[in-house]
Short mmCIF file of C-alpha atoms in Angstrom, two decimals:
data_model
loop_
_atom_site.label_atom_id
_atom_site.label_comp_id
_atom_site.label_asym_id
_atom_site.label_seq_id
_atom_site.Cartn_x
_atom_site.Cartn_y
_atom_site.Cartn_z
CA MET A 1 -0.04 0.00 0.00
CA SER A 2 1.13 3.48 -0.72
CA GLU A 3 1.05 6.33 1.73
CA PRO A 4 -1.60 8.98 1.21
CA LYS A 5 -0.36 12.00 -0.49
CA LYS A 6 0.14 15.02 1.81
CA HIS A 7 -1.17 18.30 0.36
CA LYS A 8 0.81 21.40 0.99
CA LYS A 9 -1.05 24.16 2.52
CA VAL A 10 -0.91 27.31 0.48
CA ALA A 11 -1.23 30.56 2.25
CA GLU A 12 -4.15 32.69 1.13
CA PRO A 13 -3.09 36.10 0.05
CA VAL A 14 -4.11 38.82 2.54
CA ALA A 15 -6.60 41.23 1.13
CA ARG A 16 -5.18 44.72 1.14
CA PHE A 17 -7.23 47.57 2.65
CA SER A 18 -8.42 50.07 0.09
CA VAL A 19 -10.37 53.19 0.81
CA SER A 20 -12.14 53.01 -2.52
CA GLN A 21 -13.27 49.43 -1.71
CA PHE A 22 -14.40 50.39 1.80
CA LEU A 23 -16.46 53.21 0.48
CA ALA A 24 -17.86 51.19 -2.40
CA ALA A 25 -21.59 50.58 -2.60
CA GLY A 26 -21.64 46.81 -2.24
CA ALA A 27 -25.17 45.80 -1.63
CA ARG A 28 -26.21 49.16 -0.08
CA PRO A 29 -28.68 51.42 -1.70
CA PRO A 30 -27.24 54.48 -3.62
CA SER A 31 -28.93 56.82 -1.02
CA ILE A 32 -27.01 55.14 1.87
CA VAL A 33 -23.68 55.30 -0.07
CA ARG A 34 -24.29 59.02 -0.73
CA PHE A 35 -25.20 59.50 3.03
CA GLU A 36 -22.07 57.76 4.02
CA ARG A 37 -19.75 59.85 1.71
CA LEU A 38 -21.50 63.19 2.69
CA TYR A 39 -21.51 62.32 6.45
CA LEU A 40 -17.86 61.35 6.47
CA ALA A 41 -17.03 64.47 4.46
CA SER A 42 -18.85 66.55 7.14
CA PHE A 43 -16.83 64.68 9.77
CA VAL A 44 -13.53 65.51 8.03
CA VAL A 45 -14.46 69.17 7.72
CA SER A 46 -15.43 69.20 11.41
CA LEU A 47 -11.98 67.87 12.31
CA LEU A 48 -10.55 70.71 10.28
CA GLY A 49 -12.71 73.01 12.36
CA TRP A 50 -11.32 71.53 15.51
CA ALA A 51 -7.84 72.00 14.26
CA PHE A 52 -8.39 75.62 13.40
CA SER A 53 -10.06 76.48 16.66
CA TRP A 54 -8.03 74.38 19.03
CA GLN A 55 -5.55 76.96 20.26
CA SER A 56 -8.14 79.76 20.62
CA THR A 57 -10.47 77.47 22.54
CA ALA A 58 -7.67 76.23 24.78
CA ASP A 59 -6.53 79.85 25.36
CA ARG A 60 -10.08 80.90 26.38
CA LEU A 61 -10.31 78.06 28.83
CA ALA A 62 -6.90 78.90 30.30
CA VAL A 63 -7.62 82.61 30.73
CA ASP A 64 -10.84 82.20 32.90
CA PRO A 65 -9.91 81.07 36.45
CA LYS A 66 -13.21 79.08 36.60
CA THR A 67 -12.42 77.02 33.47
CA ALA A 68 -8.57 76.90 33.71
CA PRO A 69 -8.49 73.59 35.64
CA PHE A 70 -10.70 71.88 32.96
CA GLY A 71 -8.27 72.17 29.98
CA TRP A 72 -8.22 68.34 29.81
CA LEU A 73 -11.86 68.48 28.77
CA LEU A 74 -11.02 69.80 25.28
CA PRO A 75 -9.20 66.60 24.06
CA LEU A 76 -11.91 64.51 25.80
CA ALA A 77 -14.60 66.39 23.93
CA LEU A 78 -12.88 65.84 20.66
CA LEU A 79 -12.59 62.04 21.36
CA LEU A 80 -16.14 61.90 22.45
CA SER A 81 -17.34 63.80 19.35
CA CYS A 82 -15.37 61.52 17.13
CA ALA A 83 -16.60 58.32 18.79
CA ILE A 84 -20.25 59.44 18.58
CA THR A 85 -19.97 60.53 14.86
CA LEU A 86 -18.16 57.31 13.86
CA LEU A 87 -20.69 55.06 15.83
CA LEU A 88 -23.63 56.83 14.26
CA TRP A 89 -22.03 56.47 10.86
CA TYR A 90 -21.42 52.77 11.34
CA LEU A 91 -24.94 52.11 12.68
CA VAL A 92 -26.63 54.03 9.85
CA ALA A 93 -24.53 53.13 6.83
CA ARG A 94 -23.42 49.60 7.75
CA ARG A 95 -26.05 48.20 10.19
CA ALA A 96 -29.33 49.88 9.00
CA SER A 97 -30.29 51.10 12.33
CA ALA A 98 -33.46 53.15 12.16
CA ALA A 99 -32.85 54.40 15.70
CA ALA A 100 -29.52 55.79 14.66
CA LYS A 101 -31.09 57.35 11.58
CA TRP A 102 -33.31 59.41 13.81
CA VAL A 103 -30.48 60.35 16.20
CA VAL A 104 -28.58 61.58 13.16
CA THR A 105 -31.70 63.51 11.98
CA ILE A 106 -32.32 65.14 15.39
CA LEU A 107 -28.57 66.13 15.86
CA THR A 108 -28.58 67.57 12.36
CA ALA A 109 -31.75 69.69 13.12
CA LEU A 110 -30.18 70.86 16.39
CA ALA A 111 -27.05 71.83 14.45
CA ALA A 112 -29.12 73.87 11.98
CA VAL A 113 -30.91 75.65 14.85
CA ARG A 114 -27.53 76.27 16.59
CA PHE A 115 -26.10 77.76 13.31
CA VAL A 116 -29.05 80.12 12.97
CA ILE A 117 -28.73 81.25 16.59
CA ASN A 118 -24.99 81.69 16.18
CA LEU A 119 -25.60 84.07 13.22
CA ASN A 120 -26.45 86.71 15.89
CA VAL A 121 -22.92 86.44 17.02
CA VAL A 122 -21.63 87.01 13.49
CA PHE A 123 -23.76 90.17 13.16
CA ARG A 124 -22.65 91.53 16.54
CA GLY A 125 -18.97 91.18 16.31
CA PRO A 126 -15.89 89.91 14.49
CA VAL A 127 -16.04 86.20 13.75
CA PRO A 128 -13.22 84.59 11.82
CA MET A 129 -14.28 84.02 8.27
CA THR A 130 -12.70 80.44 8.36
CA ALA A 131 -14.81 79.52 11.26
CA LEU A 132 -18.00 80.65 9.59
CA LEU A 133 -17.17 78.93 6.36
CA LEU A 134 -16.31 75.63 8.05
CA SER A 135 -19.52 75.72 10.13
CA ALA A 136 -21.55 76.43 6.98
CA ALA A 137 -19.81 73.62 5.07
CA ILE A 138 -20.32 71.17 8.00
CA LEU A 139 -23.96 72.14 8.15
CA ALA A 140 -24.54 71.85 4.42
CA LEU A 141 -22.81 68.47 4.23
CA GLY A 142 -24.76 67.20 7.24
CA LEU A 143 -28.12 68.46 5.85
CA ALA A 144 -27.44 66.85 2.55
CA ALA A 145 -26.32 63.56 4.25
CA THR A 146 -29.46 63.52 6.37
CA TRP A 147 -31.70 64.15 3.34
CA GLN A 148 -30.41 60.94 1.82
CA LEU A 149 -31.88 58.96 4.69
CA PHE A 150 -35.38 59.76 3.62
CA HIS A 151 -35.22 58.59 -0.08
CA ALA A 152 -37.28 55.47 -0.88
CA ASP A 153 -34.30 53.15 -1.23
CA ALA A 154 -32.96 54.31 2.18
CA ARG A 155 -36.25 53.69 3.77
CA ALA A 156 -36.31 50.27 2.48
CA TRP A 157 -32.75 49.78 3.77
CA PHE A 158 -34.08 50.62 7.34
CA GLY A 159 -36.93 48.25 6.86
CA GLU A 160 -39.45 51.04 6.84
CA GLU A 161 -42.49 50.89 4.73
CA THR A 162 -42.37 52.72 1.33
CA ASP A 163 -45.20 54.10 -0.62
CA GLY A 164 -46.34 52.53 -3.88
CA GLY A 165 -45.69 55.77 -5.78
CA ASP A 166 -48.95 57.39 -4.90
CA GLY A 167 -47.68 59.07 -1.65
CA VAL A 168 -49.51 56.67 0.61
CA VAL A 169 -47.55 54.86 3.12
CA THR A 170 -48.78 51.33 3.99
CA ASP A 171 -48.94 49.97 7.46
CA GLY A 172 -47.26 46.71 6.47
CA ASP A 173 -50.20 44.64 5.54
CA GLY A 174 -51.04 46.59 2.34
CA GLN A 175 -53.76 48.73 4.02
#
């Protein structure tokens, strides 16, 4: 009798990480892909805003004796902001969480209200143009991203009922 042939194990090539593959549509609806791209663009612009305002914010904290001991809150606030933003992105764009969709919607609405209220500050005194433009860009990208979550293909992604083209939303059993 002959010995059984041994098969050599061949190592599988490791897939390389590619940003373009990561952001590719895959099986996700076009509206969700657009949401993801706009939302992440808003996140990147907000990081630029943090970078531009970091020193002035740290200086304002340091000048006031009441807030000087809390300088450590600035990096913590940045980390918390990043964590919440990325968690919401993941839950909406990758896990189809309807609850996260509504959290994003509410936070975007609050950001719009805050922007309008902050326009009073712009009219009363000098505001750096960079800060104003970054805030407007962040808001515009956030509004555009959130709008994508209400398209028919996105509603289907979240498991929400969609209308049959006549504007009537069904309750799930066709009525």
